[in-house]
mmCIF file of C-alpha atoms in Angstrom:
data_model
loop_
_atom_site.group_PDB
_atom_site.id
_atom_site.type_symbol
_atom_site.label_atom_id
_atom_site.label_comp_id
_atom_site.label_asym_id
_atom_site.label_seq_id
_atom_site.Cartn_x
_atom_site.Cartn_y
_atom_site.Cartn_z
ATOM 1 C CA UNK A 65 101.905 85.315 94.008
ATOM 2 C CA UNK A 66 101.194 88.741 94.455
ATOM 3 C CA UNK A 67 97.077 89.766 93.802
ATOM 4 C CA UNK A 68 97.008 92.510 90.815
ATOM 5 C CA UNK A 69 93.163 92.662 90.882
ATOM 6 C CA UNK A 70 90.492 91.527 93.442
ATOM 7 C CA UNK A 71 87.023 92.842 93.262
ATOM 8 C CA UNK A 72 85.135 92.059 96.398
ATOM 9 C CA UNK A 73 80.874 91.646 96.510
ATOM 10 C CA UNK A 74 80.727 93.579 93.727
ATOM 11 C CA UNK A 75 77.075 95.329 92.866
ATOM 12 C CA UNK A 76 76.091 97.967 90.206
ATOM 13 C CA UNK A 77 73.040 99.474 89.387
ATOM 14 C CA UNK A 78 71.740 101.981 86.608
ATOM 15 C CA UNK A 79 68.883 104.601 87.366
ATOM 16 C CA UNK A 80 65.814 103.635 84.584
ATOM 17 C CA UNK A 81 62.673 104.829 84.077
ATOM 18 C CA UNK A 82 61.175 102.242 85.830
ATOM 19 C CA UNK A 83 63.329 101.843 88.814
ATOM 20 C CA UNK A 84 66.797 100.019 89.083
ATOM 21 C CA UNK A 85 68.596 97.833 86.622
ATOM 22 C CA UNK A 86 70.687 95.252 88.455
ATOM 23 C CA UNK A 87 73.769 95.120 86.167
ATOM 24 C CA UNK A 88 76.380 92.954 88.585
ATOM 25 C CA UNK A 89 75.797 91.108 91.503
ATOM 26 C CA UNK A 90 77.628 90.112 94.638
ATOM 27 C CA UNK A 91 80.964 89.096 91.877
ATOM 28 C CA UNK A 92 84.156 88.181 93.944
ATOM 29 C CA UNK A 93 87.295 87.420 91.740
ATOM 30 C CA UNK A 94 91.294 87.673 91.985
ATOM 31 C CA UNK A 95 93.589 87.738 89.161
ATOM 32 C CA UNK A 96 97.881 87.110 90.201
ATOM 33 C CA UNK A 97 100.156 89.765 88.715
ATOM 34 C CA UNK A 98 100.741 88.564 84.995
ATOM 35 C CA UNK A 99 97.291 86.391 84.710
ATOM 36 C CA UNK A 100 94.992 86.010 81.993
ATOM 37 C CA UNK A 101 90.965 85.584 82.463
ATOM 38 C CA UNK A 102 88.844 85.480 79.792
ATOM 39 C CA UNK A 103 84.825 86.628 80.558
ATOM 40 C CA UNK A 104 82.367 85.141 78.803
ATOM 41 C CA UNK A 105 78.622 84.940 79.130
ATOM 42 C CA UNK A 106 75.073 86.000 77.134
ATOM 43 C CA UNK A 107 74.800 89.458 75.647
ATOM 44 C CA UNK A 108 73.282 92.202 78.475
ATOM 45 C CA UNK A 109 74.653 90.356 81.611
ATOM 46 C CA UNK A 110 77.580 93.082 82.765
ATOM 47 C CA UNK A 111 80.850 91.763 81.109
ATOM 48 C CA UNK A 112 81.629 95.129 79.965
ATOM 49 C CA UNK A 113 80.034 96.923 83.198
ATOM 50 C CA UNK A 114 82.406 94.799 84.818
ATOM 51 C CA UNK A 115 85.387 96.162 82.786
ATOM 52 C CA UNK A 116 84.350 99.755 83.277
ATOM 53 C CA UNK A 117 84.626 99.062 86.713
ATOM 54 C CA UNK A 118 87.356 97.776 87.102
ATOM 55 C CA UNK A 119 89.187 100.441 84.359
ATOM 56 C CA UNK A 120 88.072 103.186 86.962
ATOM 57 C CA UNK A 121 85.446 104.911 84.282
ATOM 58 C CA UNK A 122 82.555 103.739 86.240
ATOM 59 C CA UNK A 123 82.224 103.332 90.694
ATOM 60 C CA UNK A 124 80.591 100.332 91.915
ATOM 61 C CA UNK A 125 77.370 100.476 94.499
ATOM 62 C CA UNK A 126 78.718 98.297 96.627
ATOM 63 C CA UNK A 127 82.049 96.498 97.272
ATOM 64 C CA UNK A 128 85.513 96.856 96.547
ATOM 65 C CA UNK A 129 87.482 96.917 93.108
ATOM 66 C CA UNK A 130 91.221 96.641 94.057
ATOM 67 C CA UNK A 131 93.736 97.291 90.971
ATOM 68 C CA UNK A 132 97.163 97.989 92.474
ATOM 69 C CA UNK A 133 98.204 95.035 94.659
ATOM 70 C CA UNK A 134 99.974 94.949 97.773
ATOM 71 C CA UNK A 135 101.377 98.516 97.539
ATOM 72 C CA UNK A 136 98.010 99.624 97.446
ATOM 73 C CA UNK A 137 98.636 101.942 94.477
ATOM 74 C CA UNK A 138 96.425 102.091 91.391
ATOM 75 C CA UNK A 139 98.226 100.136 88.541
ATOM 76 C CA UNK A 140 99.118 101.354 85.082
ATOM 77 C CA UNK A 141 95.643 100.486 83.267
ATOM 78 C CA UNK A 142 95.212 100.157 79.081
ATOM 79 C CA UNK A 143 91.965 99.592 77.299
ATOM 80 C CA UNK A 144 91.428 98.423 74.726
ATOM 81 C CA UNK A 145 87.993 98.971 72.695
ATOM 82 C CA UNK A 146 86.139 96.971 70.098
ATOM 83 C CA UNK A 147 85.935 99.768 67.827
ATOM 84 C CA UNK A 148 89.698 100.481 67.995
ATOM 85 C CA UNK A 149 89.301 104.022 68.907
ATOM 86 C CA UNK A 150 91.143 105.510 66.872
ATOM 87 C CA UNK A 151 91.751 109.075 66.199
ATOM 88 C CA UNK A 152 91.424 109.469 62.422
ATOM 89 C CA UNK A 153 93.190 112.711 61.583
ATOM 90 C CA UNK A 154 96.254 111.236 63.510
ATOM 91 C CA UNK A 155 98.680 109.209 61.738
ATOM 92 C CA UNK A 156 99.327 105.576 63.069
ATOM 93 C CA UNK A 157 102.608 106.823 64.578
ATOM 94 C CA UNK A 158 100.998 110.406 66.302
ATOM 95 C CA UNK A 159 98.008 107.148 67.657
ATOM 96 C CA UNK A 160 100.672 105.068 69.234
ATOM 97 C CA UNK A 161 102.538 108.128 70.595
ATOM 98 C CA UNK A 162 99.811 109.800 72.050
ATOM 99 C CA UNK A 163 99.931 107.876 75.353
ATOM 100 C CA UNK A 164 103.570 108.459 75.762
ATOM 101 C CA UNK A 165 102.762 112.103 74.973
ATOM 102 C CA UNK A 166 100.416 112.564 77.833
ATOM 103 C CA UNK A 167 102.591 111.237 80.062
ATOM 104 C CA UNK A 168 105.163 113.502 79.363
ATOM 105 C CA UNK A 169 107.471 111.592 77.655
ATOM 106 C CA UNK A 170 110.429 113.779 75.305
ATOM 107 C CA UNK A 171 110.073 113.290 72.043
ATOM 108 C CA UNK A 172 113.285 111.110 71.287
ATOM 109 C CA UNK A 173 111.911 108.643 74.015
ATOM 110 C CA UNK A 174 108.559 108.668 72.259
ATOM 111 C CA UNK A 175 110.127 108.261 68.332
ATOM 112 C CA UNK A 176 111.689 104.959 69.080
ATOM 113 C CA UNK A 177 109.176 103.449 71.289
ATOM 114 C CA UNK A 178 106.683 104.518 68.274
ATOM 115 C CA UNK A 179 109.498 102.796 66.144
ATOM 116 C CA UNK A 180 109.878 100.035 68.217
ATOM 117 C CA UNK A 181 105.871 99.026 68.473
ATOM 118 C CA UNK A 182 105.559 99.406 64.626
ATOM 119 C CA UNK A 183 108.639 96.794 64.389
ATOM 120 C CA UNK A 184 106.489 94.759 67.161
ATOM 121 C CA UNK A 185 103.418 94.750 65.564
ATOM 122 C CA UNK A 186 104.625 93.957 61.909
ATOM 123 C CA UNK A 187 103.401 97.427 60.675
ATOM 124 C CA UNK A 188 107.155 99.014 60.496
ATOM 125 C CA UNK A 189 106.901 101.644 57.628
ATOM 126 C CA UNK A 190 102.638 102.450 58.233
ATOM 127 C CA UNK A 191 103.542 104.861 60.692
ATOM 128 C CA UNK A 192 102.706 107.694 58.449
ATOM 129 C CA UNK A 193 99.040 106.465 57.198
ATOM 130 C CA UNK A 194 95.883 107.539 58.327
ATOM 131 C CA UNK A 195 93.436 104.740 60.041
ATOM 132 C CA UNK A 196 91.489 104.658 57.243
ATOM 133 C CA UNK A 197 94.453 103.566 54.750
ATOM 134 C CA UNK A 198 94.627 100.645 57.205
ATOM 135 C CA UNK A 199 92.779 97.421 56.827
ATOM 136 C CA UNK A 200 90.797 95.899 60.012
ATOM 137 C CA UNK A 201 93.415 94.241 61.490
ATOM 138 C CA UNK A 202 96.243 96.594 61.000
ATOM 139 C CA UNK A 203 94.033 99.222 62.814
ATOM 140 C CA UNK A 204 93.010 97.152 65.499
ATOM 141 C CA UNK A 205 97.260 96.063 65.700
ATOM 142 C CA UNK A 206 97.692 99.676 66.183
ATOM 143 C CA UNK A 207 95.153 99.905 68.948
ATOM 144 C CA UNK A 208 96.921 96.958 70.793
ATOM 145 C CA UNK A 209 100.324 98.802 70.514
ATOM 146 C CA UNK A 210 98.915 102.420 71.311
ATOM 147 C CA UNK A 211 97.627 100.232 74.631
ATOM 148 C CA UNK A 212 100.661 98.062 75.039
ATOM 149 C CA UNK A 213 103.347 101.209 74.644
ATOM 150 C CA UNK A 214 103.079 102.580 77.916
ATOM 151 C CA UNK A 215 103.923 99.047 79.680
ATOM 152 C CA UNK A 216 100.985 98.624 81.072
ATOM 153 C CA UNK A 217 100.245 96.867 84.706
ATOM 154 C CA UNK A 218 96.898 95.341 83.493
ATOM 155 C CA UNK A 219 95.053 95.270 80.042
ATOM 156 C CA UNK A 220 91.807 95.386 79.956
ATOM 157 C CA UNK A 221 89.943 94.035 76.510
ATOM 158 C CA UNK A 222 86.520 94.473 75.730
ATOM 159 C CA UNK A 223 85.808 91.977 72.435
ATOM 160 C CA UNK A 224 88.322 93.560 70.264
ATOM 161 C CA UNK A 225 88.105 91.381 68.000
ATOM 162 C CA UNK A 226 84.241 91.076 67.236
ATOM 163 C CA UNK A 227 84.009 93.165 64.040
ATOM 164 C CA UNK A 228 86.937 91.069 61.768
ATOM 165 C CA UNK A 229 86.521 88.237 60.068
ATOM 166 C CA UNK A 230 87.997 84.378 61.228
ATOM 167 C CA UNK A 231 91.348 84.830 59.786
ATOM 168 C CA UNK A 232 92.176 88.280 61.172
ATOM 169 C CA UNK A 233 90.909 87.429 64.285
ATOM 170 C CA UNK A 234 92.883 84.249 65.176
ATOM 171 C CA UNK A 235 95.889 86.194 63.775
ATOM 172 C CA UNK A 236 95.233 89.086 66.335
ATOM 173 C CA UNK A 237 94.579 86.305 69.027
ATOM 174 C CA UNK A 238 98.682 85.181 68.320
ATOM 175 C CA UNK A 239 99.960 88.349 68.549
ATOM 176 C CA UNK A 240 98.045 89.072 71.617
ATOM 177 C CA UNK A 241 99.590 85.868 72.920
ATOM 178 C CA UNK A 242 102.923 86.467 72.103
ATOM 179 C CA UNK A 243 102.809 90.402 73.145
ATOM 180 C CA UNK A 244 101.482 88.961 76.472
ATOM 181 C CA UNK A 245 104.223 86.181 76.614
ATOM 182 C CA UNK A 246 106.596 88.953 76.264
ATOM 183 C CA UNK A 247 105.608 91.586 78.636
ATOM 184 C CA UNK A 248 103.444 89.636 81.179
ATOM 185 C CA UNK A 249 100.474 92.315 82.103
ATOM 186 C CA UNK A 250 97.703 90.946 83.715
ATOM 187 C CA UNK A 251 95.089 90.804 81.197
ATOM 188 C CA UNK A 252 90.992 90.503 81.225
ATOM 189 C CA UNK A 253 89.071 89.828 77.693
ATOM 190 C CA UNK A 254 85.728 90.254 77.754
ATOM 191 C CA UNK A 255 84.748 88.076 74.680
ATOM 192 C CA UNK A 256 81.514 86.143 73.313
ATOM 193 C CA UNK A 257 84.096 83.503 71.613
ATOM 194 C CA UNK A 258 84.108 80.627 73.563
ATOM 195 C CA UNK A 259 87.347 79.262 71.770
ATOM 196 C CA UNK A 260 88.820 82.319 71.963
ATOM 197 C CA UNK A 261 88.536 83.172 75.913
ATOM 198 C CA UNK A 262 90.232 79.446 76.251
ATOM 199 C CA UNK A 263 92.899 80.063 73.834
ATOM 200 C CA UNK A 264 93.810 83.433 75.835
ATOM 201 C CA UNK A 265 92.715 82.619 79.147
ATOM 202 C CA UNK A 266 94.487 81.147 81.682
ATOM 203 C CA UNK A 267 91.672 81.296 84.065
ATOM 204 C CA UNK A 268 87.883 81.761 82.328
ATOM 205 C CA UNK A 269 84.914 82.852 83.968
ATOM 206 C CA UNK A 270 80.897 82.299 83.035
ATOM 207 C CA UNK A 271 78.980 84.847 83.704
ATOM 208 C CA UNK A 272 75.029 84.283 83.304
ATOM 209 C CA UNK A 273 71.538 85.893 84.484
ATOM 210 C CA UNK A 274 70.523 89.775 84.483
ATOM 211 C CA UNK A 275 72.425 90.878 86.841
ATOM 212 C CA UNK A 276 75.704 89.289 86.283
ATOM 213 C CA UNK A 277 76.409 86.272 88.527
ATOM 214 C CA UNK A 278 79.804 83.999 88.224
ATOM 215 C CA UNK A 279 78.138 80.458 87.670
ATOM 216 C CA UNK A 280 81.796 79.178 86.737
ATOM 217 C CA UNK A 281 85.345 79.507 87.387
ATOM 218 C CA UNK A 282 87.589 77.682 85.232
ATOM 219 C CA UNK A 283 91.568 76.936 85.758
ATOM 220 C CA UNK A 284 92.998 76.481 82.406
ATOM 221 C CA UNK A 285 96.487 75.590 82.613
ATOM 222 C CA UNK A 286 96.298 74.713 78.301
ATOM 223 C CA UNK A 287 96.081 78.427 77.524
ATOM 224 C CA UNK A 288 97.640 79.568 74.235
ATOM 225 C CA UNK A 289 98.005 75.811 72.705
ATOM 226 C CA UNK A 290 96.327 75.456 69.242
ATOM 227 C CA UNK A 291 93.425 72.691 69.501
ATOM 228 C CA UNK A 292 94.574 71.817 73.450
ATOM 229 C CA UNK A 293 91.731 73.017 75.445
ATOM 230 C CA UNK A 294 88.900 70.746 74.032
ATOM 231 C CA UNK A 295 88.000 69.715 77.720
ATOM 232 C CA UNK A 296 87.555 73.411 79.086
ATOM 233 C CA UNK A 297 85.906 75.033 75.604
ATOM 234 C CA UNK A 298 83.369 71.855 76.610
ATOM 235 C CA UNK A 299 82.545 72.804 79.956
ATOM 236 C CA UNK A 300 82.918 76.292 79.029
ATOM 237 C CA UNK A 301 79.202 75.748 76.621
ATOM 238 C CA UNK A 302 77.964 73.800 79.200
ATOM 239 C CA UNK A 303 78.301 76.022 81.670
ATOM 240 C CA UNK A 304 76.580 78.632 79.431
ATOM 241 C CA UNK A 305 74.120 76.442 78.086
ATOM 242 C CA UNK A 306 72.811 76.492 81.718
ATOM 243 C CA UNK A 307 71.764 80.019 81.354
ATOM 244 C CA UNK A 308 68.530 81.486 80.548
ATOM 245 C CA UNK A 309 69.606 83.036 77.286
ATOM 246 C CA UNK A 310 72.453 81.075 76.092
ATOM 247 C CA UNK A 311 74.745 82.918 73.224
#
């Protein structure tokens, strides 16, 4: 199958007062077109530098970050934020439109995807509230769709779900799932749920140490079934258990 996103002795490196801080070292991965990994590994080790990275919004030291394939052309990249990112004196409808908007897209095109995604999302009729007439998870169901509308190539997460409570969260986890089963992008979730990077990813990877190493790489064919993966959540806390700080 066709490689969406290979990153190649990746290093990165941040200027501090007293010297260099080593955020990622020497990480090699590749992700297929349509793949899901799920990142997982102690607070401070570079999951999220490692999602800037490969968004574009940050350059690494050293190596290669490859996000287009074959074709060698940069994919269509979302990203989606743990603080929903919102724009609060938009409506939910003017949120989800704005991608299509800066894209150029007319605005019949952009009313019925808008209508479409609300009807998608279960929010059909919300399109004219505010973000803060919205509860947790129908804000953070509106940041999925504003990221999802444009058809993305890949979808990049970074622990979206950290700030709801159990209920919401393994909702949002299902309709992930079944947006993803739908429109196959290639999707990375940067999460410190073990459970959770299992249940949504078909490949999971440990990262441990200051800077970021990969100490595991974990095929994980069970993805998406409810209570299947015991085995790889196991090896998953072992392999993170190994670490110096474990979570």
């Amino acid at each position: 199958m066709e490689k969406l996103i290979e990153l190649q002795d990746i290093k990165k490196y941040f200027v501090v007062p007293n010297g260099l801080l080593h955020a990622v070292d020497g990480i090699n991965l590749s992700i297929e077109k349509g793949e899901t990994l799920g990142i997982v590994g102690e607070s401070g080790c570079g999951k999220s530098t490692l999602l800037y990275l490969l968004a574009g919004l940050d350059k690494a030291d050293r190596g290669t970050v490859s996000t287009g394939g074959r074709d060698g052309k940069t994919g269509n990249i979302s990203f989606i934020l743990q603080d929903y990112g919102l724009f609060p004196w938009k409506t939910v409808a003017e949120n989800l439109s704005l991608p299509l908007e800066l894209r150029g897209e007319g605005r019949t095109r952009r009313r019925e995807a808008v209508a479409a995604m609300l009807d998608e999302l279960g929010l059909t009729g919300l399109g004219p509230r505010y973000p803060v007439q919205l509860s947790g998870g129908q804000r953070q169901r509106v940041a999925i769709g504003r990221a999802l509308i444009t058809d993305p190539d890949i979808l990049l997460m970074d622990e979206p779900f950290s700030s709801l409570d159990a209920l919401t969260r393994e909702h949002l986890q299902r309709t992930v799932l079944s947006l993803w089963r739908r429109r196959r992008p290639t999707c990375v979730l940067v999460t410190h749920n073990v459970p959770e990077a299992v249940f949504l990813g078909r490949r999971v990877m440990v990262l441990s140490g200051r800077p970021a190493r990969k100490t595991l790489w974990l095929d994980n064919p069970r993805f998406g079934e409810e209570g299947a993966a015991f085995e790889e959540t196991r090896r998953v806390y072992e392999a993170l258990s190994e670490t110096k700080d474990c979570l």
